[in-house]
């Protein structure tokens, strides 16, 4: 990547060192097995997070069907997490690990990226186990859900890139959004005592790691951005709003696939009615960290309209 910008990179060695040396005490991979904590009497996913929670056709479903819908919501969340970790986060971390970008040569930067990649691989394992338990307990082994929209969108941008230097910037922009906006949603799930314990505890483990990743990405992305030339910076800012919209999407195509897979006859109508109401279309996201980063980089006024 062209690094013609001659600005000095900010020195974040102390922050990176602190994050790296604390890794062994916070990493989720060291936590115990959770397979025996499933409670069939509790739902797998918070009902209040369903975009169609107040739709009459959903409210009229029997309790057993509602439990399967909520289990499907939990599986969809975990499968989306797996897809994001695999296709968005880890590829960007690999680029940072191998110093593809300017501003990543600090002593602790590659160690921090390697640790983050270990964290993300274990998140994938936790999500796979969570899906396995819910599929078995709720008899959803045959449930098939579509590729998450955010992953499809990044793939579209990567395939449509007109220059090779654009591809790593696309990956960094999408990963930055993922790592810096997910904590509010994880907090909602991990603090909800109404859902069954396995899901709450698993999400809390994920949340703890992501809190550190948030701080890590804020430091490294700032350093990388300041090391880019003007053309590269402009392209990074151009990509951010598209990724932001996609990450906040309610993924209605996935919900429709879930309801249709469960044989709910009004599935299409339920989703069409939800899509007609903007209040149902956005997930809970915390943009404060991203706003703070954008302010530090002097680009908030160029992306604030989507935050």
Coordinates of C-alpha atoms in Angstrom, one line a residue:
X1 CA 0.0 0.0 0.0
X2 CA 1.3 3.5 -0.9
X3 CA 2.3 5.3 2.3
X4 CA 3.2 8.7 0.9
X5 CA 1.7 10.5 3.8
X6 CA 4.6 11.7 5.9
X7 CA 2.8 12.4 9.2
X8 CA 4.4 10.8 12.2
X9 CA 2.4 7.9 13.5
X10 CA 1.0 8.4 17.1
X11 CA 2.8 6.3 19.7
X12 CA 0.3 4.0 21.4
X13 CA 2.9 1.5 22.7
X14 CA 1.8 1.9 26.3
X15 CA -1.9 1.2 25.4
X16 CA -1.0 -1.8 23.3
X17 CA 1.4 -3.1 25.9
X18 CA -1.3 -2.9 28.6
X19 CA -3.8 -4.7 26.4
X20 CA -1.4 -7.4 25.5
X21 CA -0.1 -8.1 29.0
X22 CA -3.6 -8.3 30.4
X23 CA -4.7 -10.8 27.7
X24 CA -4.0 -13.9 29.8
X25 CA -6.3 -12.8 32.6
X26 CA -9.3 -11.8 30.4
X27 CA -9.3 -14.1 27.4
X28 CA -12.5 -16.2 27.1
X29 CA -10.6 -19.3 25.9
X30 CA -9.5 -19.9 29.5
X31 CA -13.1 -20.1 30.8
X32 CA -14.8 -23.4 31.8
X33 CA -17.1 -25.5 29.7
X34 CA -20.7 -24.3 29.6
X35 CA -22.5 -27.3 28.1
X36 CA -24.4 -28.2 31.2
X37 CA -26.1 -24.9 31.9
X38 CA -29.0 -25.1 29.4
X39 CA -32.4 -24.4 30.9
X40 CA -35.3 -25.6 28.7
X41 CA -37.8 -23.4 30.6
X42 CA -36.1 -20.2 29.4
X43 CA -36.1 -18.8 25.9
X44 CA -32.9 -18.8 23.9
X45 CA -33.1 -15.2 22.8
X46 CA -34.8 -12.1 24.2
X47 CA -38.3 -11.7 22.8
X48 CA -38.2 -7.9 23.0
X49 CA -35.4 -8.0 20.4
X50 CA -37.6 -9.6 17.7
X51 CA -38.5 -7.0 15.1
X52 CA -42.0 -8.5 14.9
X53 CA -42.6 -9.0 18.6
X54 CA -45.9 -7.1 18.6
X55 CA -47.2 -8.4 15.3
X56 CA -50.6 -10.1 15.8
X57 CA -49.6 -13.1 13.7
X58 CA -46.6 -13.7 16.0
X59 CA -48.5 -13.0 19.2
X60 CA -51.1 -15.6 18.2
X61 CA -48.5 -18.4 17.9
X62 CA -48.4 -21.1 20.5
X63 CA -45.7 -21.0 23.2
X64 CA -43.8 -24.0 21.7
X65 CA -43.6 -22.3 18.3
X66 CA -42.5 -19.1 19.9
X67 CA -39.7 -20.9 21.7
X68 CA -38.5 -22.3 18.4
X69 CA -38.6 -18.8 16.8
X70 CA -36.5 -17.4 19.7
X71 CA -34.1 -20.3 19.4
X72 CA -33.8 -19.6 15.7
X73 CA -33.1 -15.9 16.6
X74 CA -30.3 -17.1 18.9
X75 CA -28.9 -19.4 16.1
X76 CA -29.1 -16.5 13.6
X77 CA -27.2 -14.2 16.0
X78 CA -24.5 -16.8 16.5
X79 CA -24.2 -17.7 12.8
X80 CA -23.9 -14.0 11.9
X81 CA -21.2 -13.6 14.6
X82 CA -19.3 -16.6 13.1
X83 CA -19.6 -15.2 9.6
X84 CA -18.4 -11.7 10.7
X85 CA -15.5 -13.1 12.7
X86 CA -14.4 -15.4 9.8
X87 CA -15.0 -13.0 6.8
X88 CA -14.5 -9.6 8.3
X89 CA -12.5 -9.5 11.5
X90 CA -9.9 -12.1 11.1
X91 CA -8.9 -11.1 7.5
X92 CA -8.4 -7.5 8.7
X93 CA -6.4 -8.6 11.7
X94 CA -4.2 -10.7 9.4
X95 CA -3.5 -7.6 7.3
X96 CA -2.6 -5.6 10.4
X97 CA -0.5 -8.5 11.8
X98 CA 1.6 -8.5 8.6
X99 CA 1.9 -4.7 8.6
X100 CA 0.1 -4.2 5.3
X101 CA -0.9 -0.8 6.5
X102 CA 1.3 2.1 7.7
X103 CA 1.4 2.8 11.4
X104 CA 1.4 -0.9 12.5
X105 CA 5.1 -1.3 13.2
X106 CA 5.0 -0.6 16.9
X107 CA 6.5 -3.4 19.0
X108 CA 3.2 -4.5 20.5
X109 CA 1.0 -4.2 17.5
X110 CA 1.6 -7.7 15.9
X111 CA 1.2 -9.3 19.3
X112 CA -2.1 -7.5 19.9
X113 CA -3.3 -8.6 16.5
X114 CA -2.3 -12.2 17.1
X115 CA -4.1 -12.3 20.5
X116 CA -7.2 -10.8 18.9
X117 CA -7.2 -13.5 16.2
X118 CA -7.0 -16.2 19.0
X119 CA -9.9 -14.5 20.7
X120 CA -12.0 -14.4 17.5
X121 CA -11.3 -18.1 16.8
X122 CA -12.5 -19.0 20.2
X123 CA -15.6 -16.8 19.8
X124 CA -16.3 -18.9 16.7
X125 CA -16.0 -22.1 18.7
X126 CA -18.3 -20.7 21.5
X127 CA -20.9 -19.7 18.9
X128 CA -20.7 -23.2 17.2
X129 CA -21.3 -24.8 20.6
X130 CA -24.2 -22.5 21.4
X131 CA -25.8 -23.3 18.0
X132 CA -25.3 -27.0 18.5
X133 CA -27.0 -27.0 21.9
X134 CA -30.0 -24.9 20.8
X135 CA -30.4 -26.9 17.6
X136 CA -30.5 -30.1 19.5
X137 CA -32.7 -28.9 22.4
X138 CA -35.2 -27.2 20.2
X139 CA -35.2 -29.7 17.3
X140 CA -33.8 -27.3 14.7
X141 CA -31.1 -29.4 13.2
X142 CA -32.4 -28.7 9.6
X143 CA -32.6 -24.9 10.0
X144 CA -30.7 -23.2 7.2
X145 CA -30.2 -19.4 7.2
X146 CA -28.9 -17.1 4.5
X147 CA -25.5 -15.4 4.5
X148 CA -25.7 -12.2 6.6
X149 CA -26.2 -9.1 4.6
X150 CA -23.0 -7.4 6.0
X151 CA -20.8 -10.2 4.8
X152 CA -22.5 -10.2 1.4
X153 CA -22.0 -6.4 1.2
X154 CA -18.3 -6.6 2.0
X155 CA -17.9 -9.3 -0.6
X156 CA -19.6 -7.1 -3.2
X157 CA -17.3 -4.2 -2.4
X158 CA -14.2 -6.4 -2.5
X159 CA -15.2 -7.9 -5.8
X160 CA -16.0 -4.4 -7.2
X161 CA -12.8 -2.8 -6.1
X162 CA -11.2 -1.1 -9.1
X163 CA -7.7 -1.0 -7.6
X164 CA -5.8 -3.5 -5.4
X165 CA -5.0 -0.9 -2.8
X166 CA -8.8 -0.4 -2.1
X167 CA -9.3 -4.0 -0.9
X168 CA -7.4 -3.8 2.4
X169 CA -9.1 -0.5 3.1
X170 CA -12.5 -2.1 2.6
X171 CA -11.6 -4.9 5.0
X172 CA -10.2 -2.4 7.6
X173 CA -13.3 -0.2 7.4
X174 CA -15.8 -3.1 7.9
X175 CA -13.7 -4.6 10.7
X176 CA -13.4 -1.2 12.5
X177 CA -17.2 -0.9 12.5
X178 CA -17.7 -4.4 13.7
X179 CA -15.2 -4.1 16.6
X180 CA -16.3 -0.6 17.7
X181 CA -20.1 -0.9 17.6
X182 CA -21.0 -4.4 18.9
X183 CA -20.7 -3.9 22.6
X184 CA -24.1 -2.4 23.3
X185 CA -25.8 -5.4 21.7
X186 CA -23.6 -7.9 23.6
X187 CA -24.4 -6.1 26.8
X188 CA -28.2 -6.4 26.1
X189 CA -27.8 -10.2 25.7
X190 CA -25.4 -10.8 28.5
X191 CA -27.4 -8.9 31.1
X192 CA -30.8 -10.3 30.2
X193 CA -31.8 -12.7 33.0
X194 CA -34.9 -13.9 31.0
X195 CA -32.9 -15.9 28.5
X196 CA -31.4 -19.3 29.4
X197 CA -28.1 -19.1 31.2
X198 CA -25.8 -20.7 28.6
X199 CA -26.6 -18.0 26.1
X200 CA -26.2 -15.2 28.6
X201 CA -22.9 -16.4 29.9
X202 CA -21.5 -17.2 26.5
X203 CA -22.4 -13.7 25.3
X204 CA -20.8 -12.2 28.4
X205 CA -17.5 -13.9 27.7
X206 CA -17.6 -12.5 24.2
X207 CA -18.4 -9.0 25.5
X208 CA -15.4 -9.0 27.8
X209 CA -13.0 -9.7 24.9
X210 CA -14.8 -7.2 22.6
X211 CA -14.3 -4.4 25.2
X212 CA -10.6 -4.9 24.9
X213 CA -10.8 -5.2 21.1
X214 CA -12.7 -1.9 21.0
X215 CA -9.9 -0.1 22.7
X216 CA -7.3 -1.9 20.6
X217 CA -8.9 -1.0 17.2
X218 CA -9.4 2.6 18.2
X219 CA -5.7 3.0 18.8
X220 CA -4.5 1.0 15.8
X221 CA -7.0 2.4 13.3
X222 CA -6.1 5.9 14.3
X223 CA -2.4 5.2 13.7
X224 CA -3.2 3.6 10.4
X225 CA -5.5 6.4 9.2
X226 CA -2.9 9.1 10.0
X227 CA -0.3 7.1 8.0
X228 CA -2.5 6.9 4.9
X229 CA -2.2 9.4 2.0
X230 CA -5.2 11.7 1.3
X231 CA -6.6 9.5 -1.4
X232 CA -6.6 6.4 0.9
X233 CA -8.1 8.4 3.8
X234 CA -10.9 9.6 1.5
X235 CA -11.7 6.1 0.4
X236 CA -11.8 4.8 4.0
X237 CA -14.3 7.5 4.9
X238 CA -16.3 6.7 1.8
X239 CA -16.7 3.1 2.8
X240 CA -17.5 3.6 6.5
X241 CA -21.2 4.8 6.0
X242 CA -22.1 1.8 3.9
X243 CA -20.7 -0.6 6.4
X244 CA -22.4 1.3 9.3
X245 CA -25.8 0.9 7.6
X246 CA -25.3 -2.7 6.9
X247 CA -24.2 -3.6 10.5
X248 CA -27.2 -1.8 11.9
X249 CA -29.6 -3.6 9.6
X250 CA -32.3 -5.9 11.2
X251 CA -31.5 -8.6 8.5
X252 CA -35.1 -9.0 7.5
X253 CA -34.2 -11.6 4.8
X254 CA -32.8 -13.8 7.6
X255 CA -35.9 -13.4 9.7
X256 CA -38.1 -14.3 6.8
X257 CA -36.0 -17.4 6.1
X258 CA -36.3 -18.4 9.7
X259 CA -40.1 -18.0 9.9
X260 CA -40.6 -19.8 6.6
X261 CA -38.3 -22.7 7.7
X262 CA -40.5 -23.1 10.8
X263 CA -43.6 -23.3 8.6
X264 CA -45.2 -20.1 9.9
X265 CA -47.8 -19.4 7.2
X266 CA -47.9 -15.6 7.6
X267 CA -44.1 -15.3 7.4
X268 CA -44.0 -13.1 4.3
X269 CA -46.7 -10.8 5.7
X270 CA -45.1 -10.5 9.1
X271 CA -41.7 -9.4 7.6
X272 CA -43.3 -7.1 5.0
X273 CA -45.3 -5.3 7.8
X274 CA -42.1 -5.0 9.8
X275 CA -40.1 -3.5 6.9
X276 CA -42.8 -0.9 6.5
X277 CA -42.0 0.5 9.9
X278 CA -38.5 2.1 10.2
X279 CA -38.5 1.6 14.0
X280 CA -38.1 -2.1 13.4
X281 CA -35.2 -1.8 11.0
X282 CA -32.2 -1.0 13.2
X283 CA -30.3 -3.1 15.7
X284 CA -29.0 -1.7 19.0
X285 CA -25.5 -0.3 18.4
X286 CA -23.2 1.9 20.5
X287 CA -21.6 4.5 18.3
X288 CA -19.9 6.6 21.0
X289 CA -16.5 4.9 20.5
X290 CA -16.7 5.3 16.7
X291 CA -17.8 8.9 17.1
X292 CA -14.8 9.5 19.4
X293 CA -12.4 8.0 16.9
X294 CA -14.0 10.0 14.0
X295 CA -13.6 13.2 16.1
X296 CA -10.0 12.5 16.7
X297 CA -9.4 11.9 13.0
X298 CA -11.3 15.0 12.0
X299 CA -13.9 13.1 9.9
X300 CA -17.0 13.1 12.1
X301 CA -18.8 15.6 9.9
X302 CA -18.4 13.3 7.0
X303 CA -20.0 10.3 8.6
X304 CA -22.2 11.8 11.4
X305 CA -25.3 11.5 9.2
X306 CA -25.4 7.7 9.6
X307 CA -24.5 7.6 13.3

